[in-house]
Amino acid sequence: MYTIIDYIIAFVLSLVVSIAITPFTIKFAKKFGFVDKPDYRKVHTELMPRIGGLSILIGATAGLLYLNKLIPLLWPVLLGGAVIIIIGIFDDKYTLSAKVKFLGQIVAASIVVAFDFNIDFITLPFMEERIYLGPFSYVIGVFWIVAITNAINLIDGLDGLASGVSVIAMTSIMSLAALNGHFIVVSLTVILIGSTIGFMFFNFHPAKIFMGDTGALFLGYCISIISLMGLYKSVTIFSLVVPIIILAVPIFDTLFAIIRRILNKQKISAPDKSHLHHRLITMGFSHRETVLTIYAISAFFGLAAIIFTRSTLWGSIAVITVVLILIQVIAELVGLIGSHKPLLNAFKKMRANMNQSYK
């Protein structure tokens, strides 16, 4: 549909527009009260503009207008995205309840899957038998979109964290889409990566603006859609694993948060300071070190997903095994050190000695 030159132009256009518009977004946020107030679970100590998602949206829109042949194919996705953006804007201004945001996400997801953006059947390995999902395909589609949207939103706790993890995930998806000839997915990821990187010039620590729910929900929604499109219509059991590996950091951070809140008899939507990034900061990592560490983990999972798709059956099983073990080790190690004071103090002392030796 488009040439490599078209993709480069779309990327640069999205990047430049996002960079150019963000200073105006900062002024707009401050003038009209789209600000994030500090509290006990946040790391910033002053009011911060938090509607940076508008910059990502406008940058991506510029790229999409250049790749305009996609628009007729994607109008249900654009309509659902409009619902997500409206929810995000209102939340950044008025702080909506979790129920209202959840309902809005279901509406947006339902619009998309109602127009056949879903998985019709699954092919079992070792045989050609197909399992047709029927009405469950719509349920699975809505669940996936809502789950990934919230997963990206929940990791948006440090400067540049959600935006960087999203760029890494989208780059992995784009690489796989290019290898498999899914050029609509390539087109979408190119413009989203460009606009998000443009925003990151202002969002990386120390941030001048937060993406807010406008950005986090929008990016989560877009990633959920493009990962579904990469699987479009028919998948094998093993290919279902690919987007889960790519998005392992936000998915498992969210899953552990849900389990933790259930065990502590809290509401699932109740905020806390036990996410992966909170734990790493508690262990003595600086803001920037924490973000870069999670970037590295995300990049590892993205690379693992690419290796997974190019491997033999037994190689794929080996990759899954390594990934699951690594997730468990990270969770156990971070949780153990973060909650055990003697270990935590010893770890901080070790890090202090290492930092001193580097100096």
Short mmCIF file of C-alpha atoms in Angstrom, two decimals:
data_model
loop_
_atom_site.label_atom_id
_atom_site.label_comp_id
_atom_site.label_asym_id
_atom_site.label_seq_id
_atom_site.Cartn_x
_atom_site.Cartn_y
_atom_site.Cartn_z
CA MET A 1 0.00 0.00 0.00
CA TYR A 2 2.81 2.40 0.92
CA THR A 3 6.56 2.49 0.30
CA ILE A 4 9.35 2.71 2.87
CA ILE A 5 9.73 6.41 1.98
CA ASP A 6 6.07 6.95 2.87
CA TYR A 7 6.62 5.30 6.25
CA ILE A 8 9.67 7.46 6.93
CA ILE A 9 7.77 10.63 6.01
CA ALA A 10 4.82 9.61 8.20
CA PHE A 11 7.17 8.88 11.11
CA VAL A 12 9.01 12.20 10.79
CA LEU A 13 5.74 14.11 10.37
CA SER A 14 4.25 12.55 13.51
CA LEU A 15 7.48 13.16 15.44
CA VAL A 16 7.85 16.81 14.42
CA VAL A 17 4.20 17.69 14.95
CA SER A 18 4.24 16.07 18.40
CA ILE A 19 7.39 17.99 19.39
CA ALA A 20 6.01 21.27 18.01
CA ILE A 21 2.59 20.99 19.66
CA THR A 22 3.69 19.89 23.16
CA PRO A 23 4.78 23.36 24.42
CA PHE A 24 1.32 24.65 23.50
CA THR A 25 -0.24 21.64 25.24
CA ILE A 26 1.70 22.54 28.41
CA LYS A 27 0.40 26.12 28.31
CA PHE A 28 -3.14 24.89 27.61
CA ALA A 29 -3.03 22.44 30.53
CA LYS A 30 -1.84 25.07 32.98
CA LYS A 31 -4.33 27.68 31.81
CA PHE A 32 -7.40 25.44 31.99
CA GLY A 33 -6.49 23.39 35.07
CA PHE A 34 -5.48 20.05 33.55
CA VAL A 35 -2.94 19.43 36.29
CA ASP A 36 -1.86 16.49 38.43
CA LYS A 37 -1.74 17.17 42.16
CA PRO A 38 0.92 15.40 44.27
CA ASP A 39 -0.21 12.87 46.88
CA TYR A 40 1.22 10.07 49.02
CA ARG A 41 1.61 7.54 46.17
CA LYS A 42 3.10 9.90 43.57
CA VAL A 43 6.73 10.83 43.19
CA HIS A 44 6.27 14.43 42.02
CA THR A 45 5.95 17.20 44.59
CA GLU A 46 4.36 20.01 42.59
CA LEU A 47 1.47 20.59 40.20
CA MET A 48 2.18 19.09 36.78
CA PRO A 49 0.30 19.58 33.50
CA ARG A 50 -1.17 16.20 32.59
CA ILE A 51 -2.97 16.24 29.29
CA GLY A 52 0.11 15.37 27.23
CA GLY A 53 -1.82 12.65 25.46
CA LEU A 54 -3.21 15.39 23.22
CA SER A 55 0.28 15.89 21.78
CA ILE A 56 0.53 12.16 21.00
CA LEU A 57 -2.94 12.23 19.45
CA ILE A 58 -2.27 15.29 17.28
CA GLY A 59 1.09 13.94 16.13
CA ALA A 60 -0.44 10.57 15.24
CA THR A 61 -3.32 12.31 13.46
CA ALA A 62 -0.83 14.23 11.28
CA GLY A 63 0.84 10.95 10.29
CA LEU A 64 -2.54 9.29 9.65
CA LEU A 65 -3.63 12.16 7.40
CA TYR A 66 -0.51 11.52 5.34
CA LEU A 67 -1.26 7.76 5.22
CA ASN A 68 -4.89 8.66 4.53
CA LYS A 69 -5.78 5.45 2.65
CA LEU A 70 -6.01 3.79 6.07
CA ILE A 71 -8.84 6.03 7.29
CA PRO A 72 -11.75 4.25 5.48
CA LEU A 73 -10.47 0.91 6.81
CA LEU A 74 -10.14 2.10 10.39
CA TRP A 75 -13.19 4.25 11.06
CA PRO A 76 -14.57 1.92 13.81
CA VAL A 77 -11.16 2.09 15.52
CA LEU A 78 -11.13 5.89 15.18
CA LEU A 79 -14.65 6.10 16.63
CA GLY A 80 -13.67 3.93 19.61
CA GLY A 81 -10.52 6.01 19.99
CA ALA A 82 -12.62 9.18 20.16
CA VAL A 83 -14.53 7.68 23.12
CA ILE A 84 -11.23 6.85 24.84
CA ILE A 85 -9.87 10.37 24.28
CA ILE A 86 -13.03 11.97 25.68
CA ILE A 87 -12.82 9.78 28.80
CA GLY A 88 -9.14 10.68 29.21
CA ILE A 89 -9.74 14.42 28.84
CA PHE A 90 -12.53 14.42 31.40
CA ASP A 91 -10.46 12.31 33.79
CA ASP A 92 -7.45 14.63 33.47
CA LYS A 93 -9.72 17.56 34.31
CA TYR A 94 -12.15 16.15 36.87
CA THR A 95 -10.68 12.74 37.97
CA LEU A 96 -13.47 10.35 37.02
CA SER A 97 -14.34 7.29 39.09
CA ALA A 98 -12.91 3.91 38.08
CA LYS A 99 -16.42 2.67 37.21
CA VAL A 100 -17.06 5.50 34.75
CA LYS A 101 -13.69 4.98 33.04
CA PHE A 102 -14.24 1.23 32.89
CA LEU A 103 -17.69 1.67 31.34
CA GLY A 104 -16.28 4.06 28.74
CA GLN A 105 -13.55 1.58 27.85
CA ILE A 106 -16.13 -1.18 27.37
CA VAL A 107 -18.14 1.10 25.06
CA ALA A 108 -15.03 1.91 22.99
CA ALA A 109 -13.99 -1.75 22.81
CA SER A 110 -17.52 -2.84 21.88
CA ILE A 111 -17.59 -0.41 18.96
CA VAL A 112 -14.40 -1.93 17.58
CA VAL A 113 -15.31 -5.61 17.95
CA ALA A 114 -18.87 -5.00 16.70
CA PHE A 115 -17.32 -4.20 13.33
CA ASP A 116 -15.45 -7.50 13.19
CA PHE A 117 -12.07 -6.56 14.66
CA ASN A 118 -11.75 -9.85 16.53
CA ILE A 119 -10.49 -13.45 16.36
CA ASP A 120 -12.92 -15.90 14.75
CA PHE A 121 -11.17 -19.18 15.43
CA ILE A 122 -8.09 -20.79 16.97
CA THR A 123 -6.08 -23.56 15.31
CA LEU A 124 -4.72 -26.22 17.65
CA PRO A 125 -1.02 -27.18 17.34
CA PHE A 126 -0.07 -30.59 15.86
CA MET A 127 -3.40 -30.74 14.01
CA GLU A 128 -5.50 -28.75 11.58
CA GLU A 129 -8.61 -28.72 13.76
CA ARG A 130 -10.15 -25.28 14.26
CA ILE A 131 -12.04 -24.09 17.32
CA TYR A 132 -14.59 -21.49 16.26
CA LEU A 133 -15.20 -19.00 19.04
CA GLY A 134 -18.60 -17.75 17.89
CA PRO A 135 -20.03 -15.09 20.26
CA PHE A 136 -17.04 -15.58 22.57
CA SER A 137 -14.85 -13.90 19.95
CA TYR A 138 -16.56 -10.61 20.81
CA VAL A 139 -16.17 -11.19 24.55
CA ILE A 140 -12.47 -12.01 24.14
CA GLY A 141 -11.97 -8.97 21.92
CA VAL A 142 -13.57 -6.58 24.42
CA PHE A 143 -11.67 -8.17 27.31
CA TRP A 144 -8.32 -7.84 25.50
CA ILE A 145 -8.84 -4.18 24.57
CA VAL A 146 -9.98 -3.18 28.06
CA ALA A 147 -7.24 -5.21 29.78
CA ILE A 148 -4.35 -3.79 27.73
CA THR A 149 -5.76 -0.26 27.93
CA ASN A 150 -5.74 -0.47 31.72
CA ALA A 151 -2.36 -2.22 31.86
CA ILE A 152 -0.63 0.69 30.11
CA ASN A 153 -2.54 3.15 32.28
CA LEU A 154 -1.45 1.43 35.50
CA ILE A 155 2.28 1.59 34.73
CA ASP A 156 2.10 5.33 34.08
CA GLY A 157 3.69 6.13 37.42
CA LEU A 158 7.08 7.65 36.55
CA ASP A 159 8.35 10.20 34.04
CA GLY A 160 8.61 8.59 30.62
CA LEU A 161 7.74 5.09 31.85
CA ALA A 162 4.46 4.37 30.06
CA SER A 163 5.51 6.24 26.92
CA GLY A 164 8.86 4.40 26.71
CA VAL A 165 7.38 0.96 27.40
CA SER A 166 4.72 1.68 24.77
CA VAL A 167 7.35 2.63 22.19
CA ILE A 168 9.28 -0.58 22.90
CA ALA A 169 6.12 -2.69 22.64
CA MET A 170 5.01 -0.99 19.42
CA THR A 171 8.48 -1.39 17.90
CA SER A 172 8.33 -5.12 18.62
CA ILE A 173 4.84 -5.36 17.11
CA MET A 174 5.97 -3.35 14.07
CA SER A 175 8.96 -5.67 13.53
CA LEU A 176 6.75 -8.76 13.65
CA ALA A 177 4.14 -7.13 11.41
CA ALA A 178 6.80 -6.26 8.82
CA LEU A 179 8.13 -9.83 8.88
CA ASN A 180 4.61 -11.19 8.35
CA GLY A 181 3.46 -8.65 5.77
CA HIS A 182 0.83 -6.93 7.96
CA PHE A 183 1.39 -3.49 6.50
CA ILE A 184 -1.66 -1.83 8.06
CA VAL A 185 -0.16 -2.65 11.46
CA VAL A 186 3.22 -1.32 10.28
CA SER A 187 1.57 1.94 9.18
CA LEU A 188 -0.20 2.46 12.50
CA THR A 189 2.82 1.63 14.63
CA VAL A 190 5.08 3.94 12.61
CA ILE A 191 2.94 7.02 13.26
CA LEU A 192 2.27 6.11 16.90
CA ILE A 193 5.96 5.52 17.61
CA GLY A 194 6.84 8.85 15.99
CA SER A 195 4.28 10.87 17.95
CA THR A 196 5.12 9.13 21.24
CA ILE A 197 8.88 9.67 20.85
CA GLY A 198 8.17 13.34 20.09
CA PHE A 199 6.22 13.62 23.32
CA MET A 200 8.99 11.84 25.25
CA PHE A 201 11.31 14.83 24.70
CA PHE A 202 9.11 16.59 27.27
CA ASN A 203 8.05 13.56 29.31
CA PHE A 204 11.35 11.88 30.20
CA HIS A 205 12.73 12.63 33.67
CA PRO A 206 12.54 15.40 34.74
CA ALA A 207 9.21 15.69 32.96
CA LYS A 208 7.70 19.00 31.90
CA ILE A 209 4.32 17.36 31.28
CA PHE A 210 2.57 14.05 32.03
CA MET A 211 0.63 12.14 29.40
CA GLY A 212 -2.28 11.76 31.83
CA ASP A 213 -5.14 9.36 31.23
CA THR A 214 -5.64 11.03 27.85
CA GLY A 215 -2.30 9.61 26.74
CA ALA A 216 -2.09 6.40 28.78
CA LEU A 217 -5.59 5.20 27.85
CA PHE A 218 -5.09 6.22 24.21
CA LEU A 219 -1.77 4.39 23.91
CA GLY A 220 -3.13 1.32 25.71
CA TYR A 221 -6.17 1.31 23.42
CA CYS A 222 -4.02 1.66 20.28
CA ILE A 223 -1.60 -1.08 21.36
CA SER A 224 -4.49 -3.44 22.11
CA ILE A 225 -5.98 -2.79 18.66
CA ILE A 226 -2.77 -3.21 16.67
CA SER A 227 -1.87 -6.40 18.56
CA LEU A 228 -5.35 -7.76 17.72
CA MET A 229 -4.90 -6.74 14.08
CA GLY A 230 -1.59 -8.59 14.03
CA LEU A 231 -3.49 -11.76 14.99
CA TYR A 232 -6.43 -10.84 12.78
CA LYS A 233 -9.17 -13.45 12.35
CA SER A 234 -7.28 -16.69 12.86
CA VAL A 235 -4.53 -17.69 15.26
CA THR A 236 -2.82 -20.72 16.69
CA ILE A 237 -2.54 -21.28 20.42
CA PHE A 238 1.14 -20.31 20.23
CA SER A 239 0.59 -17.05 18.33
CA LEU A 240 -1.77 -15.93 21.08
CA VAL A 241 1.27 -15.90 23.36
CA VAL A 242 3.19 -13.36 21.23
CA PRO A 243 1.41 -10.14 22.29
CA ILE A 244 1.42 -11.35 25.89
CA ILE A 245 5.21 -11.73 25.79
CA ILE A 246 5.63 -8.31 24.15
CA LEU A 247 3.43 -6.67 26.80
CA ALA A 248 4.70 -8.82 29.68
CA VAL A 249 5.73 -5.87 31.88
CA PRO A 250 2.37 -4.03 31.94
CA ILE A 251 0.32 -7.24 31.83
CA PHE A 252 2.01 -8.99 34.74
CA ASP A 253 2.40 -5.79 36.76
CA THR A 254 -1.38 -5.37 36.46
CA LEU A 255 -2.04 -9.05 37.20
CA PHE A 256 0.11 -8.98 40.33
CA ALA A 257 -1.60 -5.75 41.41
CA ILE A 258 -5.03 -7.39 41.12
CA ILE A 259 -3.88 -10.47 43.07
CA ARG A 260 -2.24 -8.27 45.71
CA ARG A 261 -5.38 -6.19 46.22
CA ILE A 262 -7.62 -9.25 46.43
CA LEU A 263 -5.34 -10.83 49.06
CA ASN A 264 -5.31 -7.54 50.99
CA LYS A 265 -9.12 -7.35 50.71
CA GLN A 266 -8.95 -4.07 48.77
CA LYS A 267 -10.91 -2.92 45.77
CA ILE A 268 -9.23 -3.95 42.51
CA SER A 269 -9.29 -0.30 41.45
CA ALA A 270 -7.70 0.88 44.72
CA PRO A 271 -4.31 2.59 44.09
CA ASP A 272 -1.18 1.52 45.94
CA LYS A 273 2.60 1.93 45.92
CA SER A 274 3.55 -1.68 45.24
CA HIS A 275 3.89 -1.63 41.46
CA LEU A 276 7.21 -2.69 39.96
CA HIS A 277 8.44 0.89 39.57
CA HIS A 278 7.51 1.71 43.19
CA ARG A 279 9.40 -1.36 44.41
CA LEU A 280 12.52 -0.47 42.44
CA ILE A 281 12.55 3.06 43.84
CA THR A 282 12.10 1.62 47.36
CA MET A 283 15.15 -0.56 46.68
CA GLY A 284 17.24 2.56 46.11
CA PHE A 285 17.15 2.95 42.35
CA SER A 286 16.89 6.54 41.17
CA HIS A 287 13.94 7.74 39.12
CA ARG A 288 15.93 7.55 35.88
CA GLU A 289 17.54 4.18 36.78
CA THR A 290 14.13 2.68 37.52
CA VAL A 291 12.70 3.77 34.18
CA LEU A 292 15.75 2.56 32.23
CA THR A 293 15.68 -0.79 34.08
CA ILE A 294 12.06 -1.35 33.10
CA TYR A 295 12.88 -0.28 29.53
CA ALA A 296 15.57 -2.98 29.45
CA ILE A 297 13.18 -5.63 30.78
CA SER A 298 10.54 -4.59 28.21
CA ALA A 299 13.10 -4.72 25.39
CA PHE A 300 14.13 -8.22 26.49
CA PHE A 301 10.53 -9.42 26.31
CA GLY A 302 10.06 -7.77 22.92
CA LEU A 303 13.15 -9.54 21.59
CA ALA A 304 11.95 -12.81 23.15
CA ALA A 305 8.65 -12.46 21.28
CA ILE A 306 10.46 -11.99 17.96
CA ILE A 307 12.68 -15.04 18.64
CA PHE A 308 9.58 -16.98 19.67
CA THR A 309 7.89 -16.40 16.29
CA ARG A 310 11.01 -17.44 14.33
CA SER A 311 11.68 -20.60 16.36
CA THR A 312 10.69 -24.22 15.93
CA LEU A 313 7.96 -25.64 18.15
CA TRP A 314 10.41 -26.84 20.81
CA GLY A 315 12.33 -23.58 20.58
CA SER A 316 9.10 -21.69 21.16
CA ILE A 317 8.34 -23.80 24.21
CA ALA A 318 11.84 -23.06 25.53
CA VAL A 319 11.31 -19.31 25.05
CA ILE A 320 7.99 -19.44 26.90
CA THR A 321 9.63 -21.36 29.75
CA VAL A 322 12.49 -18.84 30.07
CA VAL A 323 10.07 -15.91 29.97
CA LEU A 324 7.82 -17.38 32.67
CA ILE A 325 10.80 -18.18 34.89
CA LEU A 326 12.20 -14.67 34.44
CA ILE A 327 8.84 -13.07 35.28
CA GLN A 328 8.61 -15.17 38.45
CA VAL A 329 12.24 -14.43 39.46
CA ILE A 330 11.78 -10.68 38.95
CA ALA A 331 8.52 -10.66 40.90
CA GLU A 332 9.90 -12.74 43.76
CA LEU A 333 13.23 -10.88 43.99
CA VAL A 334 11.76 -7.39 43.86
CA GLY A 335 8.93 -8.32 46.23
CA LEU A 336 11.25 -10.04 48.71
CA ILE A 337 13.83 -7.24 48.86
CA GLY A 338 11.21 -4.50 48.88
CA SER A 339 9.26 -5.98 51.80
CA HIS A 340 12.13 -7.34 53.95
CA LYS A 341 13.88 -4.50 55.80
CA PRO A 342 17.25 -6.22 56.50
CA LEU A 343 17.52 -7.29 52.85
CA LEU A 344 16.36 -3.86 51.68
CA ASN A 345 18.96 -2.09 53.84
CA ALA A 346 21.70 -4.47 52.66
CA PHE A 347 20.72 -3.91 49.03
CA LYS A 348 20.73 -0.12 49.47
CA LYS A 349 24.15 -0.30 51.13
CA MET A 350 25.50 -2.41 48.27
CA ARG A 351 24.15 0.07 45.72
CA ALA A 352 25.63 2.99 47.62
CA ASN A 353 29.04 1.30 47.63
CA MET A 354 28.76 0.59 43.91
CA ASN A 355 27.82 4.21 43.16
CA GLN A 356 30.70 5.43 45.31
CA SER A 357 33.16 3.17 43.51
CA TYR A 358 32.00 4.51 40.13
CA LYS A 359 32.70 8.05 41.31
#
